[in-house]
mmCIF file of C-alpha atoms and ligand atoms in Angstrom:
data_model
loop_
_atom_site.group_PDB
_atom_site.id
_atom_site.type_symbol
_atom_site.label_atom_id
_atom_site.label_comp_id
_atom_site.label_asym_id
_atom_site.label_seq_id
_atom_site.Cartn_x
_atom_site.Cartn_y
_atom_site.Cartn_z
ATOM 1 C CA MET A 1 33.276 124.589 69.924
ATOM 2 C CA ASP A 2 34.182 120.918 69.611
ATOM 3 C CA ILE A 3 37.232 119.894 71.683
ATOM 4 C CA ASP A 4 39.127 116.766 70.906
ATOM 5 C CA PRO A 5 40.483 115.662 74.369
ATOM 6 C CA SER A 6 43.132 113.435 72.951
ATOM 7 C CA LYS A 7 44.847 116.524 71.506
ATOM 8 C CA ILE A 8 45.006 118.137 74.881
ATOM 9 C CA LEU A 9 46.423 114.908 76.470
ATOM 10 C CA VAL A 10 49.181 114.780 73.834
ATOM 11 C CA ARG A 11 49.911 118.443 74.313
ATOM 12 C CA TYR A 12 50.454 117.978 78.040
ATOM 13 C CA ASN A 13 52.326 114.774 77.402
ATOM 14 C CA VAL A 14 49.873 112.723 79.468
ATOM 15 C CA GLN A 15 48.980 110.134 76.833
ATOM 16 C CA LYS A 16 52.513 109.206 75.903
ATOM 17 C CA GLU A 17 53.834 108.579 79.445
ATOM 18 C CA LYS A 18 53.155 105.103 80.562
ATOM 19 C CA ALA A 19 54.313 104.564 84.150
ATOM 20 C CA GLN A 20 56.690 101.567 84.503
ATOM 21 C CA THR A 21 57.156 99.519 87.557
ATOM 22 C CA PRO A 22 60.798 98.919 88.826
ATOM 23 C CA GLU A 23 60.401 95.313 87.577
ATOM 24 C CA GLU A 24 59.589 96.453 84.051
ATOM 25 C CA MET A 25 62.478 98.955 84.016
ATOM 26 C CA ALA A 26 64.843 96.209 85.237
ATOM 27 C CA ALA A 27 63.447 93.714 82.670
ATOM 28 C CA GLU A 28 64.549 96.151 79.847
ATOM 29 C CA MET A 29 68.115 95.972 81.107
ATOM 30 C CA TYR A 30 68.594 92.280 81.734
ATOM 31 C CA PRO A 31 71.255 90.688 79.530
ATOM 32 C CA SER A 32 69.762 88.307 76.929
ATOM 33 C CA ALA A 33 72.414 85.503 77.328
ATOM 34 C CA GLU A 34 71.987 82.777 79.944
ATOM 35 C CA PRO A 35 72.923 82.269 82.748
ATOM 36 C CA ALA A 36 73.626 86.060 82.950
ATOM 37 C CA ARG A 37 69.875 86.746 82.593
ATOM 38 C CA THR A 38 68.656 84.384 85.338
ATOM 39 C CA ILE A 39 71.423 85.616 87.661
ATOM 40 C CA ALA A 40 70.648 89.332 86.984
ATOM 41 C CA VAL A 41 66.894 88.660 87.685
ATOM 42 C CA ALA A 42 67.880 86.840 90.889
ATOM 43 C CA ILE A 43 70.137 89.638 92.103
ATOM 44 C CA PHE A 44 67.551 92.278 91.363
ATOM 45 C CA GLU A 45 65.000 90.285 93.325
ATOM 46 C CA GLY A 46 67.498 89.683 96.118
ATOM 47 C CA GLU A 47 67.018 85.896 95.735
ATOM 48 C CA GLU A 48 70.213 84.466 97.022
ATOM 49 C CA ASP A 49 69.282 80.883 96.622
ATOM 50 C CA ASP A 50 68.413 81.493 92.907
ATOM 51 C CA VAL A 51 71.863 83.116 92.332
ATOM 52 C CA VAL A 52 73.724 80.274 93.936
ATOM 53 C CA GLU A 53 71.586 77.649 92.044
ATOM 54 C CA ALA A 54 72.167 79.237 88.653
ATOM 55 C CA LEU A 55 75.941 79.611 89.397
ATOM 56 C CA GLU A 56 76.200 76.007 90.504
ATOM 57 C CA LYS A 57 74.515 74.851 87.269
ATOM 58 C CA ALA A 58 76.927 76.960 85.210
ATOM 59 C CA LEU A 59 79.951 75.758 87.205
ATOM 60 C CA ALA A 60 78.871 72.116 86.964
ATOM 61 C CA SER A 61 78.738 72.586 83.116
ATOM 62 C CA GLY A 62 82.309 73.807 83.165
ATOM 63 C CA ALA A 63 82.055 77.670 83.383
ATOM 64 C CA ASP A 64 85.041 79.576 84.785
ATOM 65 C CA PRO A 65 84.250 81.004 88.254
ATOM 66 C CA VAL A 66 86.217 84.177 87.661
ATOM 67 C CA LYS A 67 84.454 84.828 84.297
ATOM 68 C CA LEU A 68 81.116 84.195 86.063
ATOM 69 C CA ILE A 69 81.936 87.149 88.452
ATOM 70 C CA ASP A 70 82.637 89.408 85.535
ATOM 71 C CA ASP A 71 80.010 88.202 82.964
ATOM 72 C CA THR A 72 76.990 87.515 85.243
ATOM 73 C CA LEU A 73 77.246 88.919 88.818
ATOM 74 C CA MET A 74 78.550 92.305 87.769
ATOM 75 C CA PRO A 75 76.018 93.013 85.082
ATOM 76 C CA GLY A 76 73.300 92.065 87.594
ATOM 77 C CA MET A 77 74.557 94.464 90.257
ATOM 78 C CA ASP A 78 74.975 97.225 87.604
ATOM 79 C CA ILE A 79 71.269 97.118 86.984
ATOM 80 C CA VAL A 80 70.571 97.509 90.740
ATOM 81 C CA THR A 81 73.019 100.438 90.934
ATOM 82 C CA LYS A 82 71.523 102.165 87.904
ATOM 83 C CA LEU A 83 67.932 101.967 89.201
ATOM 84 C CA TYR A 84 69.006 103.102 92.766
ATOM 85 C CA ASP A 85 70.805 106.052 91.227
ATOM 86 C CA GLN A 86 67.573 106.983 89.379
ATOM 87 C CA GLY A 87 65.576 106.814 92.503
ATOM 88 C CA VAL A 88 63.514 103.894 91.239
ATOM 89 C CA ILE A 89 64.435 101.463 93.965
ATOM 90 C CA PHE A 90 65.508 102.140 97.584
ATOM 91 C CA LEU A 91 68.066 101.016 100.162
ATOM 92 C CA PRO A 92 66.252 97.931 101.487
ATOM 93 C CA ASN A 93 66.087 96.522 97.839
ATOM 94 C CA VAL A 94 69.730 97.391 97.320
ATOM 95 C CA MET A 95 70.768 95.600 100.597
ATOM 96 C CA MET A 96 68.952 92.339 99.562
ATOM 97 C CA SER A 97 70.600 92.600 96.109
ATOM 98 C CA ALA A 98 73.991 93.212 97.565
ATOM 99 C CA ASP A 99 73.652 90.213 99.811
ATOM 100 C CA ALA A 100 72.681 88.010 96.861
ATOM 101 C CA MET A 101 75.625 89.326 94.858
ATOM 102 C CA LEU A 102 78.114 88.703 97.786
ATOM 103 C CA GLU A 103 76.753 85.130 98.162
ATOM 104 C CA GLY A 104 77.483 84.569 94.533
ATOM 105 C CA ILE A 105 80.985 86.051 94.797
ATOM 106 C CA ASP A 106 81.679 83.839 97.802
ATOM 107 C CA LEU A 107 80.753 80.751 95.779
ATOM 108 C CA CYS A 108 82.858 81.736 92.809
ATOM 109 C CA LYS A 109 85.797 82.623 95.066
ATOM 110 C CA GLU A 110 85.573 79.224 96.740
ATOM 111 C CA LYS A 111 85.525 77.422 93.420
ATOM 112 C CA ALA A 112 88.382 79.506 91.945
ATOM 113 C CA GLY A 113 90.709 78.381 94.728
ATOM 114 C CA THR A 114 94.322 79.509 94.674
ATOM 115 C CA SER A 115 97.527 78.183 93.171
ATOM 116 C CA ALA A 116 99.747 76.077 95.447
ATOM 117 C CA LYS A 117 102.321 78.621 96.126
ATOM 118 C CA ALA A 118 101.126 82.276 96.432
ATOM 119 C CA LYS A 119 102.808 84.805 94.144
ATOM 120 C CA GLY A 120 102.888 87.371 96.949
ATOM 121 C CA LYS A 121 100.901 88.868 99.744
ATOM 122 C CA ILE A 122 98.290 91.801 99.373
ATOM 123 C CA VAL A 123 96.319 93.461 102.086
ATOM 124 C CA CYS A 124 92.788 94.713 101.043
ATOM 125 C CA HIS A 125 90.371 96.945 102.911
ATOM 126 C CA VAL A 126 87.452 99.260 102.668
ATOM 127 C CA ALA A 127 88.016 102.743 104.139
ATOM 128 C CA GLU A 128 87.096 103.584 107.773
ATOM 129 C CA GLY A 129 83.360 104.532 107.994
ATOM 130 C CA ASP A 130 82.443 102.846 104.710
ATOM 131 C CA VAL A 131 80.431 99.761 104.564
ATOM 132 C CA HIS A 132 80.368 99.322 100.778
ATOM 133 C CA ASP A 133 82.298 96.165 100.330
ATOM 134 C CA ILE A 134 81.189 94.665 96.977
ATOM 135 C CA GLY A 135 83.990 96.170 94.940
ATOM 136 C CA LYS A 136 86.560 95.188 97.458
ATOM 137 C CA THR A 137 85.217 91.696 97.593
ATOM 138 C CA ILE A 138 85.585 91.321 93.832
ATOM 139 C CA VAL A 139 89.107 92.782 93.929
ATOM 140 C CA ALA A 140 90.039 90.207 96.685
ATOM 141 C CA ALA A 141 88.464 87.361 94.734
ATOM 142 C CA LEU A 142 90.268 88.294 91.580
ATOM 143 C CA LEU A 143 93.573 88.606 93.334
ATOM 144 C CA ARG A 144 93.130 85.249 94.959
ATOM 145 C CA ALA A 145 92.186 83.696 91.569
ATOM 146 C CA ALA A 146 95.312 85.197 90.094
ATOM 147 C CA GLY A 147 97.418 83.397 92.703
ATOM 148 C CA TYR A 148 97.987 86.006 95.432
ATOM 149 C CA ASP A 149 97.605 85.573 99.142
ATOM 150 C CA VAL A 150 95.014 88.068 100.206
ATOM 151 C CA VAL A 151 94.667 89.374 103.700
ATOM 152 C CA ASP A 152 91.203 90.801 103.554
ATOM 153 C CA LEU A 153 90.554 93.241 106.513
ATOM 154 C CA GLY A 154 86.957 93.736 105.571
ATOM 155 C CA ARG A 155 84.958 96.915 105.569
ATOM 156 C CA ASP A 156 84.975 100.068 107.739
ATOM 157 C CA VAL A 157 88.539 99.379 108.790
ATOM 158 C CA PRO A 158 90.111 101.951 111.186
ATOM 159 C CA VAL A 159 93.370 103.527 109.835
ATOM 160 C CA ASP A 160 95.220 102.095 112.915
ATOM 161 C CA GLU A 161 94.145 98.653 111.963
ATOM 162 C CA VAL A 162 95.305 99.068 108.339
ATOM 163 C CA ILE A 163 98.766 100.334 109.528
ATOM 164 C CA ALA A 164 99.065 97.446 112.059
ATOM 165 C CA ALA A 165 98.132 94.835 109.415
ATOM 166 C CA VAL A 166 100.769 96.212 106.870
ATOM 167 C CA LYS A 167 103.469 96.091 109.563
ATOM 168 C CA LYS A 168 102.457 92.518 110.515
ATOM 169 C CA GLU A 169 101.946 91.079 107.109
ATOM 170 C CA ASN A 170 104.591 93.014 105.180
ATOM 171 C CA PRO A 171 102.574 92.799 101.900
ATOM 172 C CA MET A 172 103.800 93.755 98.408
ATOM 173 C CA MET A 173 100.961 96.041 97.962
ATOM 174 C CA LEU A 174 97.868 97.560 99.848
ATOM 175 C CA THR A 175 94.421 98.121 98.302
ATOM 176 C CA GLY A 176 91.761 100.507 99.472
ATOM 177 C CA THR A 177 88.148 100.934 98.387
ATOM 178 C CA ALA A 178 85.945 103.863 99.104
ATOM 179 C CA LEU A 179 82.382 104.514 97.832
ATOM 180 C CA MET A 180 81.768 107.726 99.748
ATOM 181 C CA THR A 181 83.370 111.143 99.270
ATOM 182 C CA THR A 182 83.523 111.469 103.092
ATOM 183 C CA THR A 183 85.473 108.251 103.741
ATOM 184 C CA MET A 184 88.139 108.377 100.972
ATOM 185 C CA TYR A 185 90.297 110.807 102.880
ATOM 186 C CA ALA A 186 91.270 107.920 105.168
ATOM 187 C CA PHE A 187 93.653 106.910 102.284
ATOM 188 C CA LYS A 188 95.662 110.070 102.597
ATOM 189 C CA GLU A 189 96.076 109.393 106.320
ATOM 190 C CA ILE A 190 97.133 105.860 105.649
ATOM 191 C CA ASN A 191 99.648 107.123 103.090
ATOM 192 C CA ASP A 192 101.203 109.569 105.675
ATOM 193 C CA ARG A 193 101.323 107.006 108.404
ATOM 194 C CA LEU A 194 103.002 104.425 106.185
ATOM 195 C CA LEU A 195 105.584 107.044 105.012
ATOM 196 C CA GLU A 196 106.204 108.135 108.630
ATOM 197 C CA SER A 197 107.075 104.514 109.381
ATOM 198 C CA GLY A 198 109.345 104.216 106.331
ATOM 199 C CA ILE A 199 107.008 101.873 104.427
ATOM 200 C CA LYS A 200 106.866 102.614 100.719
ATOM 201 C CA ILE A 201 104.605 99.959 99.128
ATOM 202 C CA PRO A 202 102.215 100.808 96.297
ATOM 203 C CA PHE A 203 98.753 101.653 97.654
ATOM 204 C CA GLN A 204 96.133 100.974 94.870
ATOM 205 C CA CYS A 205 92.804 102.751 95.551
ATOM 206 C CA GLY A 206 89.492 102.468 93.746
ATOM 207 C CA GLY A 207 85.684 102.484 94.369
ATOM 208 C CA GLY A 208 82.888 104.702 93.232
ATOM 209 C CA ALA A 209 83.902 107.844 95.084
ATOM 210 C CA VAL A 210 87.651 107.677 94.111
ATOM 211 C CA ASN A 211 89.233 109.064 90.953
ATOM 212 C CA GLN A 212 92.676 109.552 89.659
ATOM 213 C CA ASP A 213 92.779 113.310 90.500
ATOM 214 C CA PHE A 214 92.238 112.429 94.206
ATOM 215 C CA VAL A 215 94.702 109.462 94.241
ATOM 216 C CA VAL A 216 97.611 111.445 92.726
ATOM 217 C CA THR A 217 97.517 113.756 95.769
ATOM 218 C CA TYR A 218 99.242 111.198 97.985
ATOM 219 C CA GLU A 219 102.592 109.679 97.103
ATOM 220 C CA LEU A 220 101.988 106.013 97.493
ATOM 221 C CA GLY A 221 98.645 106.210 95.653
ATOM 222 C CA VAL A 222 97.935 104.500 92.344
ATOM 223 C CA TYR A 223 94.383 104.635 90.958
ATOM 224 C CA GLY A 224 92.584 101.406 90.029
ATOM 225 C CA GLU A 225 89.456 101.939 87.922
ATOM 226 C CA GLU A 226 88.420 98.225 87.368
ATOM 227 C CA ALA A 227 88.662 95.420 89.894
ATOM 228 C CA ALA A 228 90.767 93.509 87.345
ATOM 229 C CA ASP A 229 93.475 96.280 87.563
ATOM 230 C CA ALA A 230 94.493 94.973 91.055
ATOM 231 C CA ALA A 231 95.897 91.663 89.702
ATOM 232 C CA LYS A 232 97.409 93.489 86.723
ATOM 233 C CA MET A 233 99.234 95.875 89.137
ATOM 234 C CA ALA A 234 100.402 93.133 91.312
ATOM 235 C CA ASP A 235 101.822 91.336 88.275
ATOM 236 C CA ALA A 236 103.566 94.552 87.236
ATOM 237 C CA ILE A 237 105.100 94.882 90.704
ATOM 238 C CA LEU A 238 106.407 91.245 90.422
ATOM 239 C CA SER A 239 107.809 92.098 86.919
ATOM 240 C CA GLY A 240 109.964 94.785 88.667
ATOM 241 C CA LYS A 241 108.022 98.045 88.078
ATOM 242 C CA GLY A 242 108.505 100.650 90.797
ATOM 243 C CA LEU A 243 105.923 103.210 92.036
ATOM 244 C CA ALA A 244 106.731 105.856 89.360
ATOM 245 C CA GLN A 245 106.389 103.240 86.566
ATOM 246 C CA LEU A 246 103.114 101.865 88.029
ATOM 247 C CA LYS A 247 101.651 105.392 87.956
ATOM 248 C CA GLU A 248 102.843 105.958 84.432
ATOM 249 C CA HIS A 249 101.258 102.559 83.378
ATOM 250 C CA PHE A 250 97.927 102.706 85.299
ATOM 251 C CA HIS A 251 97.117 106.526 85.125
ATOM 252 C CA LYS A 252 95.533 108.224 82.210
ATOM 253 C CA HIS A 253 97.694 111.079 80.913
HETATM 254 C C1 LIG B 301 75.050 98.798 97.019
HETATM 255 C C2 LIG B 301 75.026 100.160 97.751
HETATM 256 C C3 LIG B 301 74.856 100.225 99.134
HETATM 257 C C4 LIG B 301 74.750 98.945 100.003
HETATM 258 C C5 LIG B 301 76.169 98.452 100.221
HETATM 259 C C6 LIG B 301 76.161 96.838 100.424
HETATM 260 C C7 LIG B 301 77.562 96.365 100.444
HETATM 261 N N1 LIG B 301 77.696 95.282 101.170
HETATM 262 O O1 LIG B 301 78.420 96.900 99.792
HETATM 263 C C8 LIG B 301 74.064 99.544 101.260
HETATM 264 C C9 LIG B 301 72.538 99.385 101.035
HETATM 265 C C10 LIG B 301 74.457 98.818 102.648
HETATM 266 C C11 LIG B 301 74.470 100.984 101.172
HETATM 267 C C12 LIG B 301 74.436 101.775 102.245
HETATM 268 C C13 LIG B 301 74.723 103.238 102.162
HETATM 269 N N2 LIG B 301 74.939 103.942 101.069
HETATM 270 CO CO1 LIG B 301 75.250 103.049 99.382
HETATM 271 N N3 LIG B 301 75.221 102.605 97.577
HETATM 272 C C14 LIG B 301 75.193 101.382 96.972
HETATM 273 C C15 LIG B 301 75.185 101.552 95.507
HETATM 274 C C16 LIG B 301 73.804 101.450 94.908
HETATM 275 C C17 LIG B 301 76.037 100.587 94.639
HETATM 276 C C18 LIG B 301 77.477 100.385 95.109
HETATM 277 C C19 LIG B 301 78.058 99.139 94.618
HETATM 278 O O2 LIG B 301 78.174 98.247 95.303
HETATM 279 N N4 LIG B 301 78.453 99.239 93.350
HETATM 280 C C20 LIG B 301 79.022 98.019 92.637
HETATM 281 C C21 LIG B 301 80.482 97.810 92.978
HETATM 282 C C22 LIG B 301 81.006 96.555 92.205
HETATM 283 O O3 LIG B 301 81.191 98.972 92.509
HETATM 284 P P1 LIG B 301 82.450 99.587 93.213
HETATM 285 O O4 LIG B 301 82.575 99.239 94.695
HETATM 286 O O5 LIG B 301 82.642 100.951 92.865
HETATM 287 O O6 LIG B 301 83.672 98.661 92.660
HETATM 288 C C23 LIG B 301 84.046 98.620 91.300
HETATM 289 C C24 LIG B 301 85.171 99.622 90.975
HETATM 290 O O7 LIG B 301 85.076 100.867 91.640
HETATM 291 C C25 LIG B 301 86.321 98.766 91.351
HETATM 292 N N5 LIG B 301 87.109 98.925 92.537
HETATM 293 C C26 LIG B 301 86.478 99.051 93.806
HETATM 294 N N6 LIG B 301 87.483 99.083 94.723
HETATM 295 C C27 LIG B 301 88.623 98.944 94.064
HETATM 296 C C28 LIG B 301 89.975 98.858 94.664
HETATM 297 C C29 LIG B 301 91.063 98.652 93.722
HETATM 298 C C30 LIG B 301 92.368 98.483 94.358
HETATM 299 C C31 LIG B 301 90.773 98.469 92.276
HETATM 300 C C32 LIG B 301 91.836 98.265 91.413
HETATM 301 C C33 LIG B 301 89.469 98.606 91.859
HETATM 302 C C34 LIG B 301 88.358 98.847 92.774
HETATM 303 O O8 LIG B 301 86.019 97.479 91.123
HETATM 304 C C35 LIG B 301 84.649 97.223 91.049
HETATM 305 C C36 LIG B 301 84.206 96.619 89.774
HETATM 306 O O9 LIG B 301 85.136 96.867 88.790
HETATM 307 C C37 LIG B 301 75.803 102.998 95.313
HETATM 308 C C38 LIG B 301 75.419 103.858 94.093
HETATM 309 C C39 LIG B 301 76.631 103.917 93.098
HETATM 310 N N7 LIG B 301 76.276 104.552 92.061
HETATM 311 O O10 LIG B 301 77.669 103.470 93.346
HETATM 312 C C40 LIG B 301 75.374 103.703 96.627
HETATM 313 C C41 LIG B 301 76.232 104.808 97.200
HETATM 314 C C42 LIG B 301 77.734 104.425 97.170
HETATM 315 N N8 LIG B 301 75.657 104.796 98.644
HETATM 316 C C43 LIG B 301 75.624 106.004 99.199
HETATM 317 C C44 LIG B 301 75.278 106.279 100.479
HETATM 318 C C45 LIG B 301 75.071 107.723 100.805
HETATM 319 C C46 LIG B 301 74.951 105.201 101.354
HETATM 320 C C47 LIG B 301 74.506 105.421 102.819
HETATM 321 C C48 LIG B 301 75.075 106.589 103.604
HETATM 322 C C49 LIG B 301 72.938 105.558 102.795
HETATM 323 C C50 LIG B 301 72.243 105.854 104.093
HETATM 324 N N9 LIG B 301 71.545 106.960 103.980
HETATM 325 O O11 LIG B 301 72.300 105.097 105.035
HETATM 326 C C51 LIG B 301 74.813 104.048 103.470
HETATM 327 C C52 LIG B 301 76.364 104.017 103.807
HETATM 328 C C53 LIG B 301 76.641 103.582 105.129
HETATM 329 C C54 LIG B 301 78.105 103.563 105.322
HETATM 330 N N10 LIG B 301 78.645 104.043 106.420
HETATM 331 O O12 LIG B 301 78.848 103.169 104.578
HETATM 332 C C55 LIG B 301 76.120 107.061 98.145
HETATM 333 C C56 LIG B 301 77.501 107.628 98.386
HETATM 334 C C57 LIG B 301 77.452 109.140 98.122
HETATM 335 C C58 LIG B 301 78.891 109.728 98.150
HETATM 336 N N11 LIG B 301 79.489 109.978 97.090
HETATM 337 O O13 LIG B 301 79.467 109.938 99.263
HETATM 338 C C59 LIG B 301 75.977 106.308 96.821
HETATM 339 C C60 LIG B 301 76.991 106.767 95.671
HETATM 340 C C61 LIG B 301 74.492 106.509 96.415
HETATM 341 C C62 LIG B 301 74.092 107.917 95.972
HETATM 342 N N12 LIG B 301 74.181 108.183 94.735
HETATM 343 O O14 LIG B 301 73.879 108.703 96.814
HETATM 344 N N13 LIG B 301 74.777 101.290 99.926
#
């Protein structure tokens, strides 16, 4: 009997599957517009100098530093996140990309500056035990760009340190970021400790692990989905909105 091998290969789906390298998979996701494309490639490759060079070029030709965060750095990191979630790339790659992304945010933050007189003070932090600080860094940069004085406590911040900072700085609002389901419970503890001390400031929480269902379980919590929601909420507080109105406005019903 004559056997056509190509039929067998098709049947077992061997012929059709062409293995792709991580670089090829990333290339399919790069944005087409410049400088977003060059920056996304540089973030994926963890080339900090190339990220900074492309950003400096864009800034020199008049690009807005805050828009550069949203339109170029975030899409770049999105690709890294997707490929990591799919198991295509691994932690060392992600660390190099994260560093390149943070270098870019630092530059944009520096260029955005702040207005002469701050609109109010905000304390930002990443939950105790959690080192994922890219989201928090974006939140802090956007708040500064919107004219707020930001006290950035950094990442893996012990609950005691958050409480001490709030007592010292007397901010209009506190933000928390958590990327891990194990670390986000620190937010409840912070909520309880603030209430025990009679402090009732809005506590906006976000980050990959956090969702609205979790945040509504503690009194001061307001969920923030996007980094840009932090400045929106601060503006809403300045316009006189109280905790209940903030939840009404920022939560999905
Ligand atoms: C980058 C990354 C890292 C980097 C972090 C570098 C850095 N400086 O941040 C490195 C390589 C160091 C790392 C380490 C680890 N990671 Co990691 N990491 C990631 C990854 C791929 C992307 C996260 C990220 O930066 N996203 C981009 C940013 C922009 O998103 P974001 O922080 O969520 O912020 C956005 C919004 O949420 C919002 N936002 C954030 N905060 C706030 C706050 C407010 C107020 C508002 C309004 C909005 C807001 O704004 C941002 C943009 O709009 C995720 C995968 C994923 N799907 O998320 C895993 C992930 C978070 N990591 C994970 C794990 C397990 C780890 C490690 C434990 C791995 C290990 N075995 O060592 C360690 C953690 C060590 C520790 N103690 O923290 C898990 C967590 C699982 C879980 N649910 O608990 C994830 C989900 C991967 C996975 N699928 O398993 N990681």
